Each structure stands twice: as structure tokens, then as C-alpha cells.
Amino acid sequence: MTEHRVWKFHNDVDTDQIIASQYLLLPDIEAMKEYTFESLDPDFSKKVQSGDLIVAGENFGCGSSREQAPSVLKALGVKAVIAKSFARIFYRNSINIGLPVIVCKDLYDHVENGGHAQLDLSAGIVCVNGQTFSCTKLPEYMQNILNAGGQIAFLNKEEA
């Protein structure tokens, strides 16, 4: 397992906090990604690094059903989002675009913003400060979608 830096966010982070609606007018995800979490941490997009993890409380991704919310996280290189719970549409949009989303109810209180965690997606575990937390392990069909890079890539691969 490799170690990843953690970005910790509160309960009920909505899609407008992830990427505000005024930035949806920009031409593409690459242009939008620099405004990710702007209202919560204006420098987030400059500080986040490929492979970092987001750990959040309950109901992460609530609000509108915009696919751009998980897309900007993936474009910034976020390895996975781990939360106590997710808004249903954010969860499904994340899988569809190939961003791992993991439910882990006990992790939140044991991790610090800027701390580090180890994630084993296939085993469904996260390790922090010598403690191991069991997370929801994705069903095989969902893991196959993630492994393919998202729903469209998965469907195109099946047709070949």
C-alpha cells in the first residue's frame, strides 16, 4: 500500500462547493479544475497533488447532479474520495467517470487534514496511524468500471 496525503472536509459538502455553478460556463474540465473547492479553500487546486485522498463526513456531493463535481476531482489527480456517506447521484457519477468513492464510517475522526493514509481499494481498507479501517468494498462490476477508466471506456471495451 502506498501513502497518500489527506484533505479533510466536513459534512454536507455540496456540488456547488466542489465546483461553483459560475465555472460551469468554462470550456472544459481542465479550465474548471483550478476553481475546485474555491469557497472552502481558495488555494486547494494549487496545493492538491496527484494521488491525494479526500476524506469527508456525511452526505458528500449533495446538491445538484452535475457530473463536473467528480470530474474536477479526478482531473486534479485525486486518488479517491472516502466519506461516511455520499449523495446517491454524486456516488454514481463518480463511478461513471472512474473516480473511486469509498464509504468508511469510522475513518473521519481518526484522520487529520494534511495527514497521511494508506488505501487498498481491492481489499477495502484504509490505514492511518497504525490503525486499519474497513471500508465498503466495491462490487466486482463497479471495480471493473473503475479499472476501465469509467462507464464509457468500460462499455467501449466490452464491445471490442
Short mmCIF file of C-alpha atoms in Angstrom, two decimals:
data_model
loop_
_atom_site.label_atom_id
_atom_site.label_comp_id
_atom_site.label_asym_id
_atom_site.label_seq_id
_atom_site.Cartn_x
_atom_site.Cartn_y
_atom_site.Cartn_z
CA MET A 1 0.00 0.00 0.00
CA THR A 2 1.20 3.47 -0.81
CA GLU A 3 0.81 6.52 1.39
CA HIS A 4 -1.40 9.41 0.33
CA ARG A 5 -1.89 12.93 1.72
CA VAL A 6 -5.36 13.61 3.11
CA TRP A 7 -7.63 16.59 2.53
CA LYS A 8 -10.39 16.58 5.15
CA PHE A 9 -13.80 18.16 4.57
CA HIS A 10 -16.92 18.45 6.74
CA ASN A 11 -20.44 17.00 6.43
CA ASP A 12 -22.79 18.03 3.62
CA VAL A 13 -20.21 19.30 1.14
CA ASP A 14 -22.38 20.09 -1.85
CA THR A 15 -21.51 20.09 -5.52
CA ASP A 16 -21.58 23.90 -5.60
CA GLN A 17 -18.78 23.90 -3.01
CA ILE A 18 -16.83 21.39 -5.08
CA ILE A 19 -17.21 23.44 -8.29
CA ALA A 20 -19.40 26.54 -8.20
CA SER A 21 -22.03 26.93 -10.91
CA GLN A 22 -20.47 30.04 -12.48
CA TYR A 23 -17.46 27.95 -13.55
CA LEU A 24 -19.62 25.50 -15.48
CA LEU A 25 -19.54 28.03 -18.32
CA LEU A 26 -15.82 27.45 -18.82
CA PRO A 27 -14.94 25.42 -21.92
CA ASP A 28 -13.79 22.19 -20.25
CA ILE A 29 -12.82 20.35 -17.06
CA GLU A 30 -9.19 21.43 -17.40
CA ALA A 31 -10.27 25.08 -17.18
CA MET A 32 -12.74 24.36 -14.34
CA LYS A 33 -10.42 22.36 -12.11
CA GLU A 34 -8.48 25.38 -10.83
CA TYR A 35 -11.68 26.53 -9.04
CA THR A 36 -12.26 23.26 -7.16
CA PHE A 37 -13.32 23.87 -3.53
CA GLU A 38 -12.77 27.61 -4.09
CA SER A 39 -15.29 28.61 -1.38
CA LEU A 40 -13.74 26.23 1.19
CA ASP A 41 -10.04 26.56 0.33
CA PRO A 42 -9.23 29.07 -2.44
CA ASP A 43 -5.76 27.53 -2.97
CA PHE A 44 -6.88 23.89 -3.00
CA SER A 45 -6.20 23.35 -6.71
CA LYS A 46 -2.68 24.71 -6.33
CA LYS A 47 -1.89 22.54 -3.29
CA VAL A 48 -3.52 19.20 -4.13
CA GLN A 49 -1.24 16.64 -5.74
CA SER A 50 -1.89 13.60 -7.86
CA GLY A 51 -2.62 10.64 -5.59
CA ASP A 52 -4.06 12.68 -2.69
CA LEU A 53 -7.21 11.49 -0.90
CA ILE A 54 -10.29 13.39 0.13
CA VAL A 55 -11.84 12.31 3.41
CA ALA A 56 -15.23 13.75 4.29
CA GLY A 57 -18.11 13.43 6.68
CA GLU A 58 -21.66 12.53 5.76
CA ASN A 59 -23.58 13.29 2.56
CA PHE A 60 -20.58 14.28 0.43
CA GLY A 61 -21.61 15.56 -3.00
CA CYS A 62 -25.16 16.59 -2.12
CA GLY A 63 -26.91 19.25 -4.19
CA SER A 64 -27.16 19.29 -7.95
CA SER A 65 -26.39 16.29 -10.10
CA ARG A 66 -23.56 17.96 -12.04
CA GLU A 67 -21.03 15.47 -13.35
CA GLN A 68 -18.38 18.20 -13.29
CA ALA A 69 -18.06 17.86 -9.48
CA PRO A 70 -16.38 14.44 -9.51
CA SER A 71 -14.73 15.26 -12.84
CA VAL A 72 -12.71 18.18 -11.46
CA LEU A 73 -11.52 16.00 -8.57
CA LYS A 74 -10.37 13.33 -10.99
CA ALA A 75 -8.73 15.93 -13.24
CA LEU A 76 -6.73 17.20 -10.26
CA GLY A 77 -5.45 13.67 -9.68
CA VAL A 78 -7.45 12.83 -6.53
CA LYS A 79 -6.92 9.10 -5.95
CA ALA A 80 -10.25 8.54 -4.17
CA VAL A 81 -12.92 10.17 -2.05
CA ILE A 82 -13.58 8.42 1.26
CA ALA A 83 -16.62 9.58 3.23
CA LYS A 84 -19.07 8.50 5.91
CA SER A 85 -21.76 8.67 3.21
CA PHE A 86 -22.37 10.10 -0.25
CA ALA A 87 -25.24 11.71 -2.07
CA ARG A 88 -26.50 8.98 -4.39
CA ILE A 89 -26.08 10.85 -7.69
CA PHE A 90 -22.54 12.04 -6.81
CA TYR A 91 -21.62 8.45 -5.97
CA ARG A 92 -22.90 7.13 -9.28
CA ASN A 93 -21.41 9.99 -11.30
CA SER A 94 -18.03 9.29 -9.69
CA ILE A 95 -18.11 5.63 -10.66
CA ASN A 96 -19.26 6.57 -14.17
CA ILE A 97 -16.23 8.82 -14.71
CA GLY A 98 -13.77 6.47 -13.00
CA LEU A 99 -13.26 8.22 -9.63
CA PRO A 100 -13.20 5.75 -6.71
CA VAL A 101 -15.65 6.61 -3.92
CA ILE A 102 -15.46 4.58 -0.73
CA VAL A 103 -17.76 4.58 2.28
CA CYS A 104 -15.81 4.33 5.53
CA LYS A 105 -17.86 5.38 8.55
CA ASP A 106 -15.11 5.20 11.19
CA LEU A 107 -12.15 6.85 9.43
CA TYR A 108 -13.19 10.53 9.67
CA ASP A 109 -12.46 11.00 13.38
CA HIS A 110 -9.02 9.39 13.09
CA VAL A 111 -7.53 11.42 10.25
CA GLU A 112 -6.21 14.98 10.15
CA ASN A 113 -6.23 17.44 7.28
CA GLY A 114 -2.73 17.24 5.79
CA GLY A 115 -2.11 13.87 7.41
CA HIS A 116 -1.44 10.65 5.55
CA ALA A 117 -3.34 7.43 4.93
CA GLN A 118 -2.77 4.21 3.07
CA LEU A 119 -5.56 2.90 0.86
CA ASP A 120 -6.03 -0.59 -0.53
CA LEU A 121 -9.02 -0.35 -2.84
CA SER A 122 -9.13 -4.03 -3.70
CA ALA A 123 -9.11 -5.08 -0.03
CA GLY A 124 -11.43 -2.27 1.06
CA ILE A 125 -9.17 -0.98 3.84
CA VAL A 126 -7.59 2.30 4.89
CA CYS A 127 -4.69 2.51 7.35
CA VAL A 128 -3.99 5.63 9.41
CA ASN A 129 -1.50 5.95 12.28
CA GLY A 130 -1.22 2.19 12.66
CA GLN A 131 -4.99 1.66 12.71
CA THR A 132 -6.80 -0.25 9.98
CA PHE A 133 -10.34 0.71 8.98
CA SER A 134 -12.67 -1.50 6.97
CA CYS A 135 -14.47 0.28 4.18
CA THR A 136 -17.19 -0.68 1.78
CA LYS A 137 -15.56 -2.83 -0.85
CA LEU A 138 -16.90 -2.09 -4.31
CA PRO A 139 -18.72 -4.91 -6.09
CA GLU A 140 -16.73 -6.52 -8.90
CA TYR A 141 -18.80 -4.93 -11.68
CA MET A 142 -18.19 -1.43 -10.24
CA GLN A 143 -14.49 -2.15 -9.77
CA ASN A 144 -14.37 -3.22 -13.42
CA ILE A 145 -15.86 0.14 -14.45
CA LEU A 146 -13.24 1.98 -12.38
CA ASN A 147 -10.44 -0.18 -13.76
CA ALA A 148 -11.54 0.66 -17.30
CA GLY A 149 -11.46 4.40 -16.52
CA GLY A 150 -15.21 4.94 -16.32
CA GLN A 151 -18.51 3.76 -17.76
CA ILE A 152 -17.95 4.84 -21.38
CA ALA A 153 -14.47 3.28 -21.50
CA PHE A 154 -15.89 0.12 -19.92
CA LEU A 155 -18.70 -0.14 -22.48
CA ASN A 156 -16.33 0.53 -25.37
CA LYS A 157 -14.01 -2.18 -24.07
CA GLU A 158 -16.89 -4.69 -23.86
CA GLU A 159 -17.90 -4.00 -27.47
CA ALA A 160 -14.41 -4.70 -28.78
#
